[in-house]
Amino acid sequence: MLALSRSMLTLKRSHDTPPTPPHRLEFNSRRVAGSLLALASFAAYGLAALFAPAGIALPLGFAALIYGVGSSAAVFGHKDGVELGAAGAVGIGFSAWVLGGLAMIESEFWHPALLFVLMLTVSVLLHLRILVPAWRAGTAQATLRRALRAVDPGGRAGWSEIVGVICLVAFGYAMYKARHTRIGWNVPIGGYLGRIGTAWYLALALIIAALTFYAWRKQAGGVLFAGLQLVIAVFAVPILVYSVPRSPSAQKHIDIIQYLIQHREVTGIAGIYADWNGFFSGVAAALDGSGDSGDRVRLETYWPLLMALATFAVVVALVRILGYDRLTGYVVGTVATIANVLQQDYFSPQSMGYVMALCLFAVVVSKPRTVDAMAPPAVVPARRHPGFEIRWWQVWYALIFGVVIGVSHQFTPFAVAGAIGVLVLWGALRPFKRGVVLAVAVTAPIVVWALIHFDIIADFLNPDQLGNASNFSTPQTLSAPGIERLPIVAQSSLTLLATLLLVGVLAILGSARYVRNRVTLGLGSAAVFAFSLILITPYGNEGIFRASLFALPWLVVLGLPAYRALAHGRWFVSLGLAVVLGLLTAFYLVSSAGLDASNVARPADAAAYVRVSEIARKHPDTVYAVLQMGPGDLPTNLPVVPPNLNYLQPAEEIPPLPNVLTAQQYLHGKFRSAYRFLQHIGHLQKGYKFAEFILYSPASVAYAREYGQARLSQLENIRKALYTDPEQSVISVRDDTVLAQVRKGEWLRRRR
């Protein structure tokens, strides 16, 4: 939406324009367009807050606050004519809320409403400072007229408009059908892909065909329209189908947000979340300051779509900064968004960190606009590219963005800082001394924050891990003897690898002719730098995913000449673009949705843990344990829990359980093991009572089936044992999630 509005609002110089430098007129019109869009987003947020449902108002309001506040910084401008566009707006918007929320948390001065009103007021005044003179000079009216001419509501429709309308109708119909294809909590293997119907797939094919058609006709607006449709199609449908987050880990993060809003401190948050709380403090300040009282789970549900649209807008701005036209920018924006198959876009600090990293990269490679209109743009990569000239304002931007990234995540900051350092060493950032200052500005706050909290990250640093080849492996999930994994597990991994290979091949094709240039070599080295961090720590065997994610934007930049050729080629080249988009879309769908059966967060699971937490808070003299019966990732180990509550998962595979009686005996053994474990680590001190709960979730059943970790008959016998075992009683059943409480019977006396 951001890129569409900006493209429609771009004002070109007409033949009767007075002799003003070409870059200055375009520069001012872009600022006017950005301010108009920002005020429109504020107005849309206000109307949505008054009249729209919370599911629309909450994500729309959050997006408007980020862009509306961030784009107001354009009023200060840069004397050299640099325009960061969406990259600068999104980066400054996130920075304002993250740093504001973090400052209030650290200073114990929690007044987010004051911050909200102050930022909103200042932003509106700054935008009016741009728009009022522009309105008096006629620039704002001309910008609006340009937008209307781009829309051309009274013109005669041609084939491009007809294709666009058909594409929109088909897409809308498919989305409508998807809303009524509610899978419920018995999510099938393969997720919604097998239930959504053929109409949606036909709509996807039509969208890709329309995008290719517009590229062949060299119609940038049509490419933008179809590209946004494709992004929304693959990111919005899961929201309509599930209406819940697609990652159980997101539940942990929303609990932190709620805790910060209620308690206004981090002392009750466990571990690493309390020390790297920048993201959580910023989101909590934005929500609490806006007076939000709705279901905050909706924010984490819509978050992947917000991050996808932000990624699209920032990548388009980055491509434009690097000297390419709008048509190429829209194609690359679509590719970069769909290629993010690593699923790091869920409600988490790393999702914001990735977008902020793109904003930082855009700042680093920004360059002054040439006054000579006849001079060709210095595109990247190129044979004789001189490098990126660094100005002092870029150093300040980099410092701000580096602080925001550094206080929000652990792995992301070092991957970003290392990539910037590699560019400096290759001489891609000049002059060299100023490039070193910029690299220090990015790295220093990251290192300082890490040293302050070194006792936390020390757990990730182990001398035995240095240079270990297993650091490059993914988390291992072994199958039980005699049980095989389902094919969807391998297919999801292969499509992830295929996406990276496809983007890598395009990067080689795009940069092969320019490989002897130091800028090209620097970009290539930046793409592989994150993998060097895995030599030091596997980051819980997730380092390979983080490294691949941060290689992606550099690979896309290296492949820009190839994408430009695909976007501007003849009809047979456009068919190649259609093949690339079709493959990336198919890879994304399989990789992201194939394991939804075990990944989709179930509110019933979270509700069970909330209920136990409430019980534990009411009885501080009792030590509670919640046993998860089955494998998989549930919203366990929440970072905000009472100190007398413990979540325990099975540490070994489930043994053969041929009948319900053996399942009961297995449960009794788990009861005793949990008691002995808590007693061993000192949680069961003299005078404390003890109570246990059992949680049985369909997500564990799906996970065991996918990864071959247990037979379904074994898990079914455990479920039956919860109802028939006299040593326990079922206290709640919701959407097939069972919560049972253990009675203090014979098993507790046997422990002695």
mmCIF file with all atom_site columns, N, CA, C and O in Angstrom, residues 576-607:
data_model
loop_
_atom_site.group_PDB
_atom_site.id
_atom_site.type_symbol
_atom_site.label_atom_id
_atom_site.label_alt_id
_atom_site.label_comp_id
_atom_site.label_asym_id
_atom_site.label_entity_id
_atom_site.label_seq_id
_atom_site.pdbx_PDB_ins_code
_atom_site.Cartn_x
_atom_site.Cartn_y
_atom_site.Cartn_z
_atom_site.occupancy
_atom_site.B_iso_or_equiv
_atom_site.pdbx_formal_charge
_atom_site.auth_seq_id
_atom_site.auth_comp_id
_atom_site.auth_asym_id
_atom_site.auth_atom_id
_atom_site.pdbx_PDB_model_num
ATOM 1   N N  . GLY A 1 576 ? 10.017 -16.200 -18.276 1.00 0.00 ? 576 GLY A N  1
ATOM 2   C CA . GLY A 1 576 ? 10.979 -16.596 -17.254 1.00 0.00 ? 576 GLY A CA 1
ATOM 3   C C  . GLY A 1 576 ? 10.662 -15.968 -15.914 1.00 0.00 ? 576 GLY A C  1
ATOM 4   O O  . GLY A 1 576 ? 10.812 -16.605 -14.865 1.00 0.00 ? 576 GLY A O  1
ATOM 5   N N  . LEU A 1 577 ? 10.217 -14.711 -15.929 1.00 0.00 ? 577 LEU A N  1
ATOM 6   C CA . LEU A 1 577 ? 9.791  -14.060 -14.687 1.00 0.00 ? 577 LEU A CA 1
ATOM 7   C C  . LEU A 1 577 ? 8.611  -14.788 -14.077 1.00 0.00 ? 577 LEU A C  1
ATOM 8   O O  . LEU A 1 577 ? 8.547  -14.980 -12.851 1.00 0.00 ? 577 LEU A O  1
ATOM 9   N N  . ALA A 1 578 ? 7.668  -15.213 -14.922 1.00 0.00 ? 578 ALA A N  1
ATOM 10  C CA . ALA A 1 578 ? 6.505  -15.957 -14.417 1.00 0.00 ? 578 ALA A CA 1
ATOM 11  C C  . ALA A 1 578 ? 6.941  -17.272 -13.776 1.00 0.00 ? 578 ALA A C  1
ATOM 12  O O  . ALA A 1 578 ? 6.396  -17.679 -12.738 1.00 0.00 ? 578 ALA A O  1
ATOM 13  N N  . VAL A 1 579 ? 7.933  -17.945 -14.377 1.00 0.00 ? 579 VAL A N  1
ATOM 14  C CA . VAL A 1 579 ? 8.421  -19.207 -13.816 1.00 0.00 ? 579 VAL A CA 1
ATOM 15  C C  . VAL A 1 579 ? 9.070  -18.969 -12.452 1.00 0.00 ? 579 VAL A C  1
ATOM 16  O O  . VAL A 1 579 ? 8.827  -19.714 -11.495 1.00 0.00 ? 579 VAL A O  1
ATOM 17  N N  . VAL A 1 580 ? 9.882  -17.912 -12.353 1.00 0.00 ? 580 VAL A N  1
ATOM 18  C CA . VAL A 1 580 ? 10.544 -17.602 -11.075 1.00 0.00 ? 580 VAL A CA 1
ATOM 19  C C  . VAL A 1 580 ? 9.506  -17.317 -9.993  1.00 0.00 ? 580 VAL A C  1
ATOM 20  O O  . VAL A 1 580 ? 9.581  -17.856 -8.875  1.00 0.00 ? 580 VAL A O  1
ATOM 21  N N  . LEU A 1 581 ? 8.525  -16.471 -10.301 1.00 0.00 ? 581 LEU A N  1
ATOM 22  C CA . LEU A 1 581 ? 7.495  -16.141 -9.312  1.00 0.00 ? 581 LEU A CA 1
ATOM 23  C C  . LEU A 1 581 ? 6.655  -17.356 -8.962  1.00 0.00 ? 581 LEU A C  1
ATOM 24  O O  . LEU A 1 581 ? 6.287  -17.555 -7.792  1.00 0.00 ? 581 LEU A O  1
ATOM 25  N N  . GLY A 1 582 ? 6.338  -18.177 -9.956  1.00 0.00 ? 582 GLY A N  1
ATOM 26  C CA . GLY A 1 582 ? 5.547  -19.373 -9.683  1.00 0.00 ? 582 GLY A CA 1
ATOM 27  C C  . GLY A 1 582 ? 6.283  -20.344 -8.773  1.00 0.00 ? 582 GLY A C  1
ATOM 28  O O  . GLY A 1 582 ? 5.697  -20.903 -7.831  1.00 0.00 ? 582 GLY A O  1
ATOM 29  N N  . LEU A 1 583 ? 7.584  -20.549 -9.028  1.00 0.00 ? 583 LEU A N  1
ATOM 30  C CA . LEU A 1 583 ? 8.369  -21.452 -8.187  1.00 0.00 ? 583 LEU A CA 1
ATOM 31  C C  . LEU A 1 583 ? 8.493  -20.915 -6.770  1.00 0.00 ? 583 LEU A C  1
ATOM 32  O O  . LEU A 1 583 ? 8.314  -21.661 -5.793  1.00 0.00 ? 583 LEU A O  1
ATOM 33  N N  . LEU A 1 584 ? 8.804  -19.627 -6.635  1.00 0.00 ? 584 LEU A N  1
ATOM 34  C CA . LEU A 1 584 ? 8.953  -19.052 -5.298  1.00 0.00 ? 584 LEU A CA 1
ATOM 35  C C  . LEU A 1 584 ? 7.647  -19.122 -4.518  1.00 0.00 ? 584 LEU A C  1
ATOM 36  O O  . LEU A 1 584 ? 7.649  -19.395 -3.309  1.00 0.00 ? 584 LEU A O  1
ATOM 37  N N  . THR A 1 585 ? 6.534  -18.880 -5.184  1.00 0.00 ? 585 THR A N  1
ATOM 38  C CA . THR A 1 585 ? 5.239  -18.961 -4.504  1.00 0.00 ? 585 THR A CA 1
ATOM 39  C C  . THR A 1 585 ? 4.952  -20.382 -4.048  1.00 0.00 ? 585 THR A C  1
ATOM 40  O O  . THR A 1 585 ? 4.509  -20.614 -2.914  1.00 0.00 ? 585 THR A O  1
ATOM 41  N N  . ALA A 1 586 ? 5.199  -21.352 -4.930  1.00 0.00 ? 586 ALA A N  1
ATOM 42  C CA . ALA A 1 586 ? 4.967  -22.748 -4.560  1.00 0.00 ? 586 ALA A CA 1
ATOM 43  C C  . ALA A 1 586 ? 5.883  -23.167 -3.419  1.00 0.00 ? 586 ALA A C  1
ATOM 44  O O  . ALA A 1 586 ? 5.444  -23.843 -2.472  1.00 0.00 ? 586 ALA A O  1
ATOM 45  N N  . PHE A 1 587 ? 7.146  -22.768 -3.498  1.00 0.00 ? 587 PHE A N  1
ATOM 46  C CA . PHE A 1 587 ? 8.077  -23.107 -2.418  1.00 0.00 ? 587 PHE A CA 1
ATOM 47  C C  . PHE A 1 587 ? 7.623  -22.500 -1.094  1.00 0.00 ? 587 PHE A C  1
ATOM 48  O O  . PHE A 1 587 ? 7.688  -23.154 -0.043  1.00 0.00 ? 587 PHE A O  1
ATOM 49  N N  . TYR A 1 588 ? 7.190  -21.254 -1.137  1.00 0.00 ? 588 TYR A N  1
ATOM 50  C CA . TYR A 1 588 ? 6.768  -20.593 0.102   1.00 0.00 ? 588 TYR A CA 1
ATOM 51  C C  . TYR A 1 588 ? 5.556  -21.304 0.708   1.00 0.00 ? 588 TYR A C  1
ATOM 52  O O  . TYR A 1 588 ? 5.501  -21.526 1.927   1.00 0.00 ? 588 TYR A O  1
ATOM 53  N N  . LEU A 1 589 ? 4.588  -21.649 -0.103  1.00 0.00 ? 589 LEU A N  1
ATOM 54  C CA . LEU A 1 589 ? 3.368  -22.262 0.416   1.00 0.00 ? 589 LEU A CA 1
ATOM 55  C C  . LEU A 1 589 ? 3.676  -23.585 1.101   1.00 0.00 ? 589 LEU A C  1
ATOM 56  O O  . LEU A 1 589 ? 3.196  -23.853 2.211   1.00 0.00 ? 589 LEU A O  1
ATOM 57  N N  . VAL A 1 590 ? 4.475  -24.423 0.459   1.00 0.00 ? 590 VAL A N  1
ATOM 58  C CA . VAL A 1 590 ? 4.783  -25.726 1.043   1.00 0.00 ? 590 VAL A CA 1
ATOM 59  C C  . VAL A 1 590 ? 5.636  -25.565 2.302   1.00 0.00 ? 590 VAL A C  1
ATOM 60  O O  . VAL A 1 590 ? 5.386  -26.202 3.331   1.00 0.00 ? 590 VAL A O  1
ATOM 61  N N  . SER A 1 591 ? 6.647  -24.711 2.231   1.00 0.00 ? 591 SER A N  1
ATOM 62  C CA . SER A 1 591 ? 7.547  -24.544 3.370   1.00 0.00 ? 591 SER A CA 1
ATOM 63  C C  . SER A 1 591 ? 6.846  -23.921 4.566   1.00 0.00 ? 591 SER A C  1
ATOM 64  O O  . SER A 1 591 ? 7.115  -24.296 5.712   1.00 0.00 ? 591 SER A O  1
ATOM 65  N N  . SER A 1 592 ? 5.950  -22.966 4.327   1.00 0.00 ? 592 SER A N  1
ATOM 66  C CA . SER A 1 592 ? 5.330  -22.242 5.437   1.00 0.00 ? 592 SER A CA 1
ATOM 67  C C  . SER A 1 592 ? 4.116  -22.952 6.009   1.00 0.00 ? 592 SER A C  1
ATOM 68  O O  . SER A 1 592 ? 3.850  -22.856 7.203   1.00 0.00 ? 592 SER A O  1
ATOM 69  N N  . ALA A 1 593 ? 3.355  -23.656 5.167   1.00 0.00 ? 593 ALA A N  1
ATOM 70  C CA . ALA A 1 593 ? 2.086  -24.231 5.625   1.00 0.00 ? 593 ALA A CA 1
ATOM 71  C C  . ALA A 1 593 ? 2.123  -25.739 5.778   1.00 0.00 ? 593 ALA A C  1
ATOM 72  O O  . ALA A 1 593 ? 1.186  -26.311 6.333   1.00 0.00 ? 593 ALA A O  1
ATOM 73  N N  . GLY A 1 594 ? 3.183  -26.386 5.311   1.00 0.00 ? 594 GLY A N  1
ATOM 74  C CA . GLY A 1 594 ? 3.191  -27.844 5.337   1.00 0.00 ? 594 GLY A CA 1
ATOM 75  C C  . GLY A 1 594 ? 3.067  -28.435 6.725   1.00 0.00 ? 594 GLY A C  1
ATOM 76  O O  . GLY A 1 594 ? 2.455  -29.491 6.905   1.00 0.00 ? 594 GLY A O  1
ATOM 77  N N  . LEU A 1 595 ? 3.636  -27.761 7.734   1.00 0.00 ? 595 LEU A N  1
ATOM 78  C CA . LEU A 1 595 ? 3.632  -28.288 9.101   1.00 0.00 ? 595 LEU A CA 1
ATOM 79  C C  . LEU A 1 595 ? 2.708  -27.488 10.013  1.00 0.00 ? 595 LEU A C  1
ATOM 80  O O  . LEU A 1 595 ? 2.924  -27.418 11.219  1.00 0.00 ? 595 LEU A O  1
ATOM 81  N N  . ASP A 1 596 ? 1.678  -26.884 9.432   1.00 0.00 ? 596 ASP A N  1
ATOM 82  C CA . ASP A 1 596 ? 0.737  -26.111 10.240  1.00 0.00 ? 596 ASP A CA 1
ATOM 83  C C  . ASP A 1 596 ? -0.005 -26.964 11.258  1.00 0.00 ? 596 ASP A C  1
ATOM 84  O O  . ASP A 1 596 ? -0.488 -26.448 12.265  1.00 0.00 ? 596 ASP A O  1
ATOM 85  N N  . ALA A 1 597 ? -0.138 -28.249 10.990  1.00 0.00 ? 597 ALA A N  1
ATOM 86  C CA . ALA A 1 597 ? -0.879 -29.111 11.924  1.00 0.00 ? 597 ALA A CA 1
ATOM 87  C C  . ALA A 1 597 ? -0.293 -29.050 13.327  1.00 0.00 ? 597 ALA A C  1
ATOM 88  O O  . ALA A 1 597 ? -1.012 -29.069 14.325  1.00 0.00 ? 597 ALA A O  1
ATOM 89  N N  . SER A 1 598 ? 1.026  -28.953 13.423  1.00 0.00 ? 598 SER A N  1
ATOM 90  C CA . SER A 1 598 ? 1.661  -28.881 14.741  1.00 0.00 ? 598 SER A CA 1
ATOM 91  C C  . SER A 1 598 ? 2.106  -27.477 15.109  1.00 0.00 ? 598 SER A C  1
ATOM 92  O O  . SER A 1 598 ? 2.391  -27.210 16.279  1.00 0.00 ? 598 SER A O  1
ATOM 93  N N  . ASN A 1 599 ? 2.177  -26.572 14.132  1.00 0.00 ? 599 ASN A N  1
ATOM 94  C CA . ASN A 1 599 ? 2.700  -25.235 14.398  1.00 0.00 ? 599 ASN A CA 1
ATOM 95  C C  . ASN A 1 599 ? 1.635  -24.221 14.786  1.00 0.00 ? 599 ASN A C  1
ATOM 96  O O  . ASN A 1 599 ? 1.913  -23.297 15.551  1.00 0.00 ? 599 ASN A O  1
ATOM 97  N N  . VAL A 1 600 ? 0.442  -24.339 14.243  1.00 0.00 ? 600 VAL A N  1
ATOM 98  C CA . VAL A 1 600 ? -0.579 -23.329 14.501  1.00 0.00 ? 600 VAL A CA 1
ATOM 99  C C  . VAL A 1 600 ? -0.905 -23.277 15.986  1.00 0.00 ? 600 VAL A C  1
ATOM 100 O O  . VAL A 1 600 ? -1.181 -24.308 16.616  1.00 0.00 ? 600 VAL A O  1
ATOM 101 N N  . ALA A 1 601 ? -0.840 -22.077 16.554  1.00 0.00 ? 601 ALA A N  1
ATOM 102 C CA . ALA A 1 601 ? -1.121 -21.911 17.985  1.00 0.00 ? 601 ALA A CA 1
ATOM 103 C C  . ALA A 1 601 ? -2.594 -22.169 18.266  1.00 0.00 ? 601 ALA A C  1
ATOM 104 O O  . ALA A 1 601 ? -3.469 -21.672 17.553  1.00 0.00 ? 601 ALA A O  1
ATOM 105 N N  . ARG A 1 602 ? -2.846 -22.924 19.297  1.00 0.00 ? 602 ARG A N  1
ATOM 106 C CA . ARG A 1 602 ? -4.218 -23.238 19.674  1.00 0.00 ? 602 ARG A CA 1
ATOM 107 C C  . ARG A 1 602 ? -4.580 -22.472 20.949  1.00 0.00 ? 602 ARG A C  1
ATOM 108 O O  . ARG A 1 602 ? -3.922 -22.653 21.981  1.00 0.00 ? 602 ARG A O  1
ATOM 109 N N  . PRO A 1 603 ? -5.606 -21.655 20.902  1.00 0.00 ? 603 PRO A N  1
ATOM 110 C CA . PRO A 1 603 ? -5.985 -20.892 22.101  1.00 0.00 ? 603 PRO A CA 1
ATOM 111 C C  . PRO A 1 603 ? -6.297 -21.774 23.296  1.00 0.00 ? 603 PRO A C  1
ATOM 112 O O  . PRO A 1 603 ? -6.094 -21.362 24.436  1.00 0.00 ? 603 PRO A O  1
ATOM 113 N N  . ALA A 1 604 ? -6.765 -22.992 23.032  1.00 0.00 ? 604 ALA A N  1
ATOM 114 C CA . ALA A 1 604 ? -7.089 -23.879 24.150  1.00 0.00 ? 604 ALA A CA 1
ATOM 115 C C  . ALA A 1 604 ? -5.845 -24.244 24.944  1.00 0.00 ? 604 ALA A C  1
ATOM 116 O O  . ALA A 1 604 ? -5.892 -24.360 26.176  1.00 0.00 ? 604 ALA A O  1
ATOM 117 N N  . ASP A 1 605 ? -4.713 -24.437 24.254  1.00 0.00 ? 605 ASP A N  1
ATOM 118 C CA . ASP A 1 605 ? -3.462 -24.742 24.963  1.00 0.00 ? 605 ASP A CA 1
ATOM 119 C C  . ASP A 1 605 ? -3.031 -23.568 25.834  1.00 0.00 ? 605 ASP A C  1
ATOM 120 O O  . ASP A 1 605 ? -2.655 -23.739 27.005  1.00 0.00 ? 605 ASP A O  1
ATOM 121 N N  . ALA A 1 606 ? -3.058 -22.373 25.257  1.00 0.00 ? 606 ALA A N  1
ATOM 122 C CA . ALA A 1 606 ? -2.678 -21.189 26.027  1.00 0.00 ? 606 ALA A CA 1
ATOM 123 C C  . ALA A 1 606 ? -3.628 -20.965 27.198  1.00 0.00 ? 606 ALA A C  1
ATOM 124 O O  . ALA A 1 606 ? -3.195 -20.584 28.303  1.00 0.00 ? 606 ALA A O  1
ATOM 125 N N  . ALA A 1 607 ? -4.919 -21.208 26.982  1.00 0.00 ? 607 ALA A N  1
ATOM 126 C CA . ALA A 1 607 ? -5.893 -21.020 28.058  1.00 0.00 ? 607 ALA A CA 1
ATOM 127 C C  . ALA A 1 607 ? -5.633 -21.982 29.214  1.00 0.00 ? 607 ALA A C  1
ATOM 128 O O  . ALA A 1 607 ? -5.820 -21.630 30.385  1.00 0.00 ? 607 ALA A O  1
#
